[in-house]
PDB file of C-alpha atoms in Angstrom:
ATOM      1  CA  MET A   6      -4.594  25.060  -3.081  1.00 77.00           C
ATOM      2  CA  ASN A   7      -1.659  23.570  -1.169  1.00 69.00           C
ATOM      3  CA  ILE A   8      -2.022  19.798  -1.570  1.00 63.00           C
ATOM      4  CA  GLN A   9       0.789  19.278   0.947  1.00 64.00           C
ATOM      5  CA  THR A  10      -1.886  19.926   3.567  1.00 72.00           C
ATOM      6  CA  PHE A  11      -3.255  16.462   2.780  1.00 66.00           C
ATOM      7  CA  PHE A  12      -0.110  14.912   4.284  1.00 61.00           C
ATOM      8  CA  GLN A  13      -1.301  16.149   7.695  1.00 69.00           C
ATOM      9  CA  LEU A  14      -4.188  13.662   7.603  1.00 71.00           C
ATOM     10  CA  ASN A  15      -3.553  10.435   9.480  1.00 75.00           C
ATOM     11  CA  TYR A  16      -3.658   7.207   7.463  1.00 83.00           C
ATOM     12  CA  GLY A  17      -2.516   3.681   8.169  1.00 90.00           C
ATOM     13  CA  VAL A  18      -0.735   1.378   5.733  1.00 92.00           C
ATOM     14  CA  TYR A  19      -2.554  -1.870   4.979  1.00 95.00           C
ATOM     15  CA  ILE A  20      -2.496  -4.777   2.563  1.00 96.00           C
ATOM     16  CA  THR A  21      -6.005  -5.556   1.351  1.00 97.00           C
ATOM     17  CA  THR A  22      -6.466  -9.104   0.079  1.00 98.00           C
ATOM     18  CA  THR A  23      -9.074 -11.339  -1.504  1.00 98.00           C
ATOM     19  CA  LEU A  24      -9.214 -14.221  -3.978  1.00 97.00           C
ATOM     20  CA  ASP A  25      -9.205 -14.597  -7.748  1.00 96.00           C
ATOM     21  CA  GLY A  26     -10.943 -17.951  -7.785  1.00 95.00           C
ATOM     22  CA  GLU A  27      -8.538 -19.883  -5.559  1.00 94.00           C
ATOM     23  CA  ARG A  28      -5.555 -17.616  -6.229  1.00 96.00           C
ATOM     24  CA  PRO A  29      -4.683 -15.031  -3.555  1.00 97.00           C
ATOM     25  CA  VAL A  30      -4.469 -11.408  -4.722  1.00 97.00           C
ATOM     26  CA  GLY A  31      -3.991  -8.105  -2.952  1.00 96.00           C
ATOM     27  CA  CYS A  32      -2.742  -4.541  -2.980  1.00 95.00           C
ATOM     28  CA  VAL A  33      -1.538  -1.826  -0.624  1.00 92.00           C
ATOM     29  CA  THR A  34      -4.284   0.466   0.654  1.00 92.00           C
ATOM     30  CA  ASN A  35      -4.123   3.350   3.098  1.00 86.00           C
ATOM     31  CA  SER A  36      -7.665   4.710   3.048  1.00 87.00           C
ATOM     32  CA  ILE A  37      -9.415   2.370   5.477  1.00 93.00           C
ATOM     33  CA  MET A  38     -11.730   3.500   8.221  1.00 94.00           C
ATOM     34  CA  GLN A  39     -14.192   1.999  10.672  1.00 95.00           C
ATOM     35  CA  ILE A  40     -17.709   3.236   9.906  1.00 95.00           C
ATOM     36  CA  THR A  41     -19.775   1.695  12.705  1.00 95.00           C
ATOM     37  CA  ALA A  42     -19.135  -0.194  15.947  1.00 93.00           C
ATOM     38  CA  GLU A  43     -22.101  -2.564  16.096  1.00 93.00           C
ATOM     39  CA  PRO A  44     -22.053  -4.304  13.775  1.00 95.00           C
ATOM     40  CA  ALA A  45     -18.403  -3.462  13.064  1.00 96.00           C
ATOM     41  CA  THR A  46     -18.317  -2.036   9.544  1.00 97.00           C
ATOM     42  CA  PHE A  47     -15.280  -0.869   7.576  1.00 97.00           C
ATOM     43  CA  ALA A  48     -14.661   1.006   4.327  1.00 97.00           C
ATOM     44  CA  VAL A  49     -11.698   0.567   1.979  1.00 97.00           C
ATOM     45  CA  SER A  50     -11.001   2.595  -1.157  1.00 96.00           C
ATOM     46  CA  VAL A  51      -9.591   0.700  -4.163  1.00 95.00           C
ATOM     47  CA  ASN A  52      -8.776   2.114  -7.601  1.00 93.00           C
ATOM     48  CA  HIS A  53     -10.889   0.828 -10.502  1.00 95.00           C
ATOM     49  CA  ASP A  54      -7.700  -0.159 -12.364  1.00 92.00           C
ATOM     50  CA  ASN A  55      -6.373  -2.371  -9.571  1.00 94.00           C
ATOM     51  CA  TYR A  56      -6.767  -6.074 -10.322  1.00 95.00           C
ATOM     52  CA  THR A  57      -7.812  -6.607  -6.700  1.00 96.00           C
ATOM     53  CA  HIS A  58     -10.804  -4.299  -7.275  1.00 97.00           C
ATOM     54  CA  ASP A  59     -12.722  -6.681  -9.559  1.00 97.00           C
ATOM     55  CA  CYS A  60     -11.732  -9.680  -7.443  1.00 97.00           C
ATOM     56  CA  ILE A  61     -13.339  -8.132  -4.357  1.00 98.00           C
ATOM     57  CA  GLU A  62     -16.541  -7.596  -6.331  1.00 97.00           C
ATOM     58  CA  LYS A  63     -16.572 -11.224  -7.548  1.00 97.00           C
ATOM     59  CA  THR A  64     -15.561 -12.823  -4.250  1.00 98.00           C
ATOM     60  CA  GLY A  65     -17.785 -10.678  -2.036  1.00 98.00           C
ATOM     61  CA  LYS A  66     -15.191 -10.645   0.746  1.00 98.00           C
ATOM     62  CA  PHE A  67     -11.975  -8.828   1.569  1.00 98.00           C
ATOM     63  CA  ALA A  68      -9.417  -8.745   4.359  1.00 98.00           C
ATOM     64  CA  PHE A  69      -6.931  -6.113   5.393  1.00 97.00           C
ATOM     65  CA  SER A  70      -3.676  -6.690   7.251  1.00 97.00           C
ATOM     66  CA  ILE A  71      -2.360  -3.831   9.399  1.00 96.00           C
ATOM     67  CA  LEU A  72       1.328  -3.239   8.695  1.00 94.00           C
ATOM     68  CA  GLY A  73       3.720  -2.239  11.475  1.00 94.00           C
ATOM     69  CA  GLU A  74       6.649   0.165  11.361  1.00 91.00           C
ATOM     70  CA  GLU A  75       9.010  -2.821  11.235  1.00 90.00           C
ATOM     71  CA  ALA A  76       7.399  -4.225   8.076  1.00 88.00           C
ATOM     72  CA  ASP A  77       9.816  -5.107   5.289  1.00 84.00           C
ATOM     73  CA  PRO A  78       9.685  -2.251   2.739  1.00 81.00           C
ATOM     74  CA  ALA A  79       9.908  -4.906   0.012  1.00 80.00           C
ATOM     75  CA  LEU A  80       6.470  -6.117   1.138  1.00 87.00           C
ATOM     76  CA  ILE A  81       5.036  -2.680   0.385  1.00 85.00           C
ATOM     77  CA  GLY A  82       6.926  -2.635  -2.896  1.00 83.00           C
ATOM     78  CA  ALA A  83       5.541  -6.001  -3.993  1.00 85.00           C
ATOM     79  CA  PHE A  84       1.913  -5.230  -3.144  1.00 91.00           C
ATOM     80  CA  GLY A  85       1.989  -1.513  -3.981  1.00 85.00           C
ATOM     81  CA  PHE A  86       4.007  -1.252  -7.195  1.00 79.00           C
ATOM     82  CA  HIS A  87       3.161  -4.475  -9.056  1.00 81.00           C
ATOM     83  CA  SER A  88      -0.116  -5.927 -10.332  1.00 84.00           C
ATOM     84  CA  SER A  89      -1.695  -9.206  -9.239  1.00 87.00           C
ATOM     85  CA  ARG A  90      -2.753  -9.498 -12.872  1.00 89.00           C
ATOM     86  CA  ASP A  91       0.725 -10.773 -13.809  1.00 85.00           C
ATOM     87  CA  THR A  92       2.607 -11.088 -10.505  1.00 84.00           C
ATOM     88  CA  ASP A  93       2.428 -13.604  -7.665  1.00 89.00           C
ATOM     89  CA  LYS A  94       2.713 -11.071  -4.860  1.00 91.00           C
ATOM     90  CA  PHE A  95       2.531 -13.786  -2.193  1.00 93.00           C
ATOM     91  CA  ARG A  96       5.698 -15.551  -3.320  1.00 89.00           C
ATOM     92  CA  ASN A  97       8.178 -15.601  -0.425  1.00 86.00           C
ATOM     93  CA  VAL A  98       5.618 -13.921   1.872  1.00 93.00           C
ATOM     94  CA  SER A  99       4.505 -15.607   5.085  1.00 94.00           C
ATOM     95  CA  VAL A 100       0.711 -15.909   4.872  1.00 96.00           C
ATOM     96  CA  LYS A 101      -2.026 -17.411   7.028  1.00 96.00           C
ATOM     97  CA  THR A 102      -5.622 -18.134   6.100  1.00 97.00           C
ATOM     98  CA  ALA A 103      -8.417 -16.352   7.964  1.00 97.00           C
ATOM     99  CA  ALA A 104     -12.081 -17.045   7.150  1.00 97.00           C
ATOM    100  CA  GLY A 105     -10.921 -18.393   3.797  1.00 97.00           C
ATOM    101  CA  LEU A 106      -8.840 -15.344   2.815  1.00 98.00           C
ATOM    102  CA  PRO A 107      -5.067 -14.784   2.848  1.00 97.00           C
ATOM    103  CA  VAL A 108      -3.625 -12.347   5.420  1.00 98.00           C
ATOM    104  CA  ILE A 109      -0.054 -11.267   6.110  1.00 97.00           C
ATOM    105  CA  ALA A 110       1.353 -13.339   8.980  1.00 97.00           C
ATOM    106  CA  SER A 111       3.941 -10.699   9.959  1.00 95.00           C
ATOM    107  CA  SER A 112       1.362  -7.899  10.305  1.00 96.00           C
ATOM    108  CA  CYS A 113       0.095  -6.337  13.525  1.00 96.00           C
ATOM    109  CA  GLY A 114      -3.290  -7.939  12.927  1.00 96.00           C
ATOM    110  CA  TYR A 115      -6.057  -8.381  10.415  1.00 97.00           C
ATOM    111  CA  VAL A 116      -9.781  -7.942   9.805  1.00 97.00           C
ATOM    112  CA  VAL A 117     -11.857 -10.060   7.427  1.00 98.00           C
ATOM    113  CA  CYS A 118     -15.021  -8.476   6.036  1.00 98.00           C
ATOM    114  CA  ARG A 119     -18.086  -9.596   4.092  1.00 98.00           C
ATOM    115  CA  LEU A 120     -18.919  -7.118   1.340  1.00 98.00           C
ATOM    116  CA  ILE A 121     -22.220  -5.363   2.118  1.00 98.00           C
ATOM    117  CA  GLY A 122     -22.175  -2.341  -0.189  1.00 98.00           C
ATOM    118  CA  THR A 123     -20.213  -0.027  -2.465  1.00 98.00           C
ATOM    119  CA  LEU A 124     -19.920   3.674  -3.194  1.00 97.00           C
ATOM    120  CA  GLU A 125     -18.557   4.794  -6.553  1.00 97.00           C
ATOM    121  CA  THR A 126     -16.273   7.744  -7.271  1.00 95.00           C
ATOM    122  CA  PRO A 127     -14.759   8.657 -10.664  1.00 94.00           C
ATOM    123  CA  THR A 128     -11.551   6.685  -9.976  1.00 93.00           C
ATOM    124  CA  HIS A 129     -12.179   4.485  -6.917  1.00 95.00           C
ATOM    125  CA  THR A 130     -14.770   2.177  -5.402  1.00 97.00           C
ATOM    126  CA  ILE A 131     -15.340   2.442  -1.667  1.00 97.00           C
ATOM    127  CA  PHE A 132     -16.084  -1.098  -0.518  1.00 98.00           C
ATOM    128  CA  LEU A 133     -18.142  -1.418   2.663  1.00 98.00           C
ATOM    129  CA  GLY A 134     -17.635  -4.596   4.653  1.00 98.00           C
ATOM    130  CA  GLN A 135     -19.005  -6.076   7.845  1.00 98.00           C
ATOM    131  CA  ALA A 136     -16.310  -7.653  10.006  1.00 97.00           C
ATOM    132  CA  GLU A 137     -16.530 -11.438  10.307  1.00 97.00           C
ATOM    133  CA  GLU A 138     -13.169 -12.114  11.935  1.00 96.00           C
ATOM    134  CA  ALA A 139     -10.424 -10.001  13.507  1.00 96.00           C
ATOM    135  CA  GLU A 140      -7.236 -10.960  15.354  1.00 96.00           C
ATOM    136  CA  ILE A 141      -4.092  -9.337  16.733  1.00 96.00           C
ATOM    137  CA  LEU A 142      -1.015 -11.155  15.410  1.00 95.00           C
ATOM    138  CA  ASP A 143       1.777  -9.033  16.902  1.00 94.00           C
ATOM    139  CA  GLY A 144       0.725  -6.566  19.562  1.00 91.00           C
ATOM    140  CA  SER A 145       4.317  -5.438  20.127  1.00 94.00           C
ATOM    141  CA  GLN A 146       4.501  -3.608  16.796  1.00 91.00           C
ATOM    142  CA  THR A 147       3.543   0.026  16.311  1.00 93.00           C
ATOM    143  CA  PRO A 148       1.106   0.285  13.387  1.00 93.00           C
ATOM    144  CA  MET A 149       2.636   2.144  10.468  1.00 90.00           C
ATOM    145  CA  THR A 150       1.116   5.442   9.393  1.00 85.00           C
ATOM    146  CA  TYR A 151       1.338   6.877   5.908  1.00 79.00           C
ATOM    147  CA  SER A 152       3.251   9.797   7.418  1.00 76.00           C
ATOM    148  CA  TYR A 153       5.858   7.369   8.789  1.00 76.00           C
ATOM    149  CA  TYR A 154       6.091   5.603   5.422  1.00 75.00           C
ATOM    150  CA  HIS A 155       6.548   8.916   3.644  1.00 71.00           C
ATOM    151  CA  ARG A 156       8.936  10.469   6.193  1.00 70.00           C
ATOM    152  CA  VAL A 157      11.051   7.548   7.434  1.00 70.00           C
ATOM    153  CA  ILE A 158      10.921   4.894   4.717  1.00 61.00           C
ATOM    154  CA  LYS A 159      10.909   7.699   2.137  1.00 56.00           C
ATOM    155  CA  GLY A 160       8.356   5.973  -0.053  1.00 54.00           C
ATOM    156  CA  LYS A 161       5.488   7.487  -2.006  1.00 54.00           C
ATOM    157  CA  ALA A 162       1.990   6.324  -2.831  1.00 54.00           C
ATOM    158  CA  PRO A 163       1.427   4.414  -6.099  1.00 52.00           C
ATOM    159  CA  LYS A 164      -0.409   6.340  -8.810  1.00 53.00           C
ATOM    160  CA  ASN A 165      -3.578   4.306  -8.168  1.00 50.00           C
ATOM    161  CA  ALA A 166      -3.640   5.192  -4.474  1.00 50.00           C
ATOM    162  CA  PRO A 167      -6.192   7.779  -3.294  1.00 50.00           C
ATOM    163  CA  THR A 168      -3.351   9.651  -1.551  1.00 49.00           C
ATOM    164  CA  TYR A 169      -1.086   9.815  -4.626  1.00 45.00           C
ATOM    165  CA  GLN A 170       0.511  13.189  -5.207  1.00 51.00           C
ATOM    166  CA  PRO A 171       2.915  14.106  -8.029  1.00 53.00           C
ATOM    167  CA  ASP A 172       6.411  15.120  -7.023  1.00 53.00           C
ATOM    168  CA  GLN A 173       6.767  18.684  -5.869  1.00 49.00           C
ATOM    169  CA  PRO A 174      10.079  20.554  -6.218  1.00 44.00           C
ATOM    170  CA  GLU A 175      10.277  21.163  -2.474  1.00 40.00           C
ATOM    171  CA  GLN A 176       9.902  17.449  -1.771  1.00 42.00           C
ATOM    172  CA  LYS A 177      13.009  16.419  -3.669  1.00 43.00           C
ATOM    173  CA  ALA A 178      16.098  15.369  -1.795  1.00 42.00           C
ATOM    174  CA  SER A 179      19.248  17.416  -2.100  1.00 45.00           C
ATOM    175  CA  GLY A 180      22.979  16.724  -2.085  1.00 50.00           C
ATOM    176  CA  GLY A 181      24.354  13.449  -3.443  1.00 73.00           C
ATOM    177  CA  LYS A 182      21.061  11.571  -3.556  1.00 83.00           C
ATOM    178  CA  TRP A 183      19.221   9.425  -6.082  1.00 85.00           C
ATOM    179  CA  ILE A 184      15.431   9.110  -6.307  1.00 82.00           C
ATOM    180  CA  CYS A 185      13.556   6.015  -7.515  1.00 81.00           C
ATOM    181  CA  GLY A 186      11.151   7.029 -10.270  1.00 74.00           C
ATOM    182  CA  ILE A 187       8.797   4.178  -9.366  1.00 71.00           C
ATOM    183  CA  CYS A 188       8.299   4.366  -5.604  1.00 74.00           C
ATOM    184  CA  GLY A 189      10.138   7.532  -4.550  1.00 72.00           C
ATOM    185  CA  TYR A 190      12.778   5.799  -2.396  1.00 77.00           C
ATOM    186  CA  VAL A 191      15.840   8.009  -1.814  1.00 81.00           C
ATOM    187  CA  TYR A 192      19.340   6.520  -1.993  1.00 84.00           C
ATOM    188  CA  GLU A 193      22.051   8.627  -0.400  1.00 84.00           C
ATOM    189  CA  GLY A 194      25.398   8.586  -2.168  1.00 84.00           C
ATOM    190  CA  LYS A 195      27.307  10.319  -4.930  1.00 81.00           C
ATOM    191  CA  THR A 196      27.142   7.233  -7.156  1.00 84.00           C
ATOM    192  CA  LEU A 197      24.564   4.463  -7.505  1.00 85.00           C
ATOM    193  CA  PRO A 198      25.996   0.892  -7.605  1.00 88.00           C
ATOM    194  CA  ASP A 199      25.396  -0.936 -10.892  1.00 87.00           C
ATOM    195  CA  ASP A 200      23.805  -3.873  -9.091  1.00 88.00           C
ATOM    196  CA  PHE A 201      21.651  -1.777  -6.742  1.00 88.00           C
ATOM    197  CA  LYS A 202      18.052  -2.873  -6.209  1.00 84.00           C
ATOM    198  CA  CYS A 203      15.496  -0.533  -4.678  1.00 84.00           C
ATOM    199  CA  PRO A 204      14.530  -1.967  -1.254  1.00 79.00           C
ATOM    200  CA  VAL A 205      10.922  -0.829  -1.724  1.00 75.00           C
ATOM    201  CA  CYS A 206       9.948  -1.700  -5.304  1.00 77.00           C
ATOM    202  CA  GLY A 207      12.874  -3.935  -6.303  1.00 78.00           C
ATOM    203  CA  ARG A 208      13.747  -2.004  -9.479  1.00 78.00           C
ATOM    204  CA  GLY A 209      17.311  -1.389 -10.701  1.00 85.00           C
ATOM    205  CA  PRO A 210      19.465   1.721 -11.283  1.00 86.00           C
ATOM    206  CA  GLU A 211      17.781   2.443 -14.624  1.00 85.00           C
ATOM    207  CA  VAL A 212      14.692   3.884 -12.889  1.00 81.00           C
ATOM    208  CA  PHE A 213      16.657   6.166 -10.540  1.00 83.00           C
ATOM    209  CA  ARG A 214      17.330   9.820 -11.275  1.00 82.00           C
ATOM    210  CA  LYS A 215      19.978  11.960  -9.628  1.00 82.00           C
ATOM    211  CA  ASP A 216      18.482  14.777  -7.617  1.00 75.00           C
ATOM    212  CA  SER A 217      18.828  18.036  -9.505  1.00 64.00           C
ATOM    213  CA  ALA A 218      20.323  19.734  -6.453  1.00 58.00           C
ATOM    214  CA  SER A 219      22.998  17.040  -6.026  1.00 47.00           C
TER     215      SER A 219
END
């Protein structure tokens, strides 16, 4: 089976948020789809190990912000490669409150949902939510697809993401390039500066590996 075929499927890139008591929490998700039109119902897949997972169950509500192609890669790094369990992901992030939940102010738009059901898989819960509020925040942006994130930003899905795939030899960069072992970002250059910080996940040179073909 050629799992590269899965990259042909079209996904968006979203930040799904909720509350841990009064504390905002969230994570990157890319498996969101609209199930019905009336009432508007959406499904989001969240890994059982994600801290946000249990918070959605307890709060009974979730929101998702639609990221645009101009989104800061560090935003994806913060919400996709760290845990709300021990990290304040909203620090230095512009946020607005919608129906009591935090949403990303720089996103294309957002939808807030009331939890109405769940579907369990071995690794993920599919949360079903009925839309209670939805707004466009920046209609000038082009919504980011997972293909764009993978191809242009050169990032990869976190291990908890439903679209995670282990590195394949043919995916590796070649010729004077360094690959982040956390998020897959590719730095082009024969040497990696000692003070370099990955623009996606924020990690230092110690997590980068030189491409074997370089």
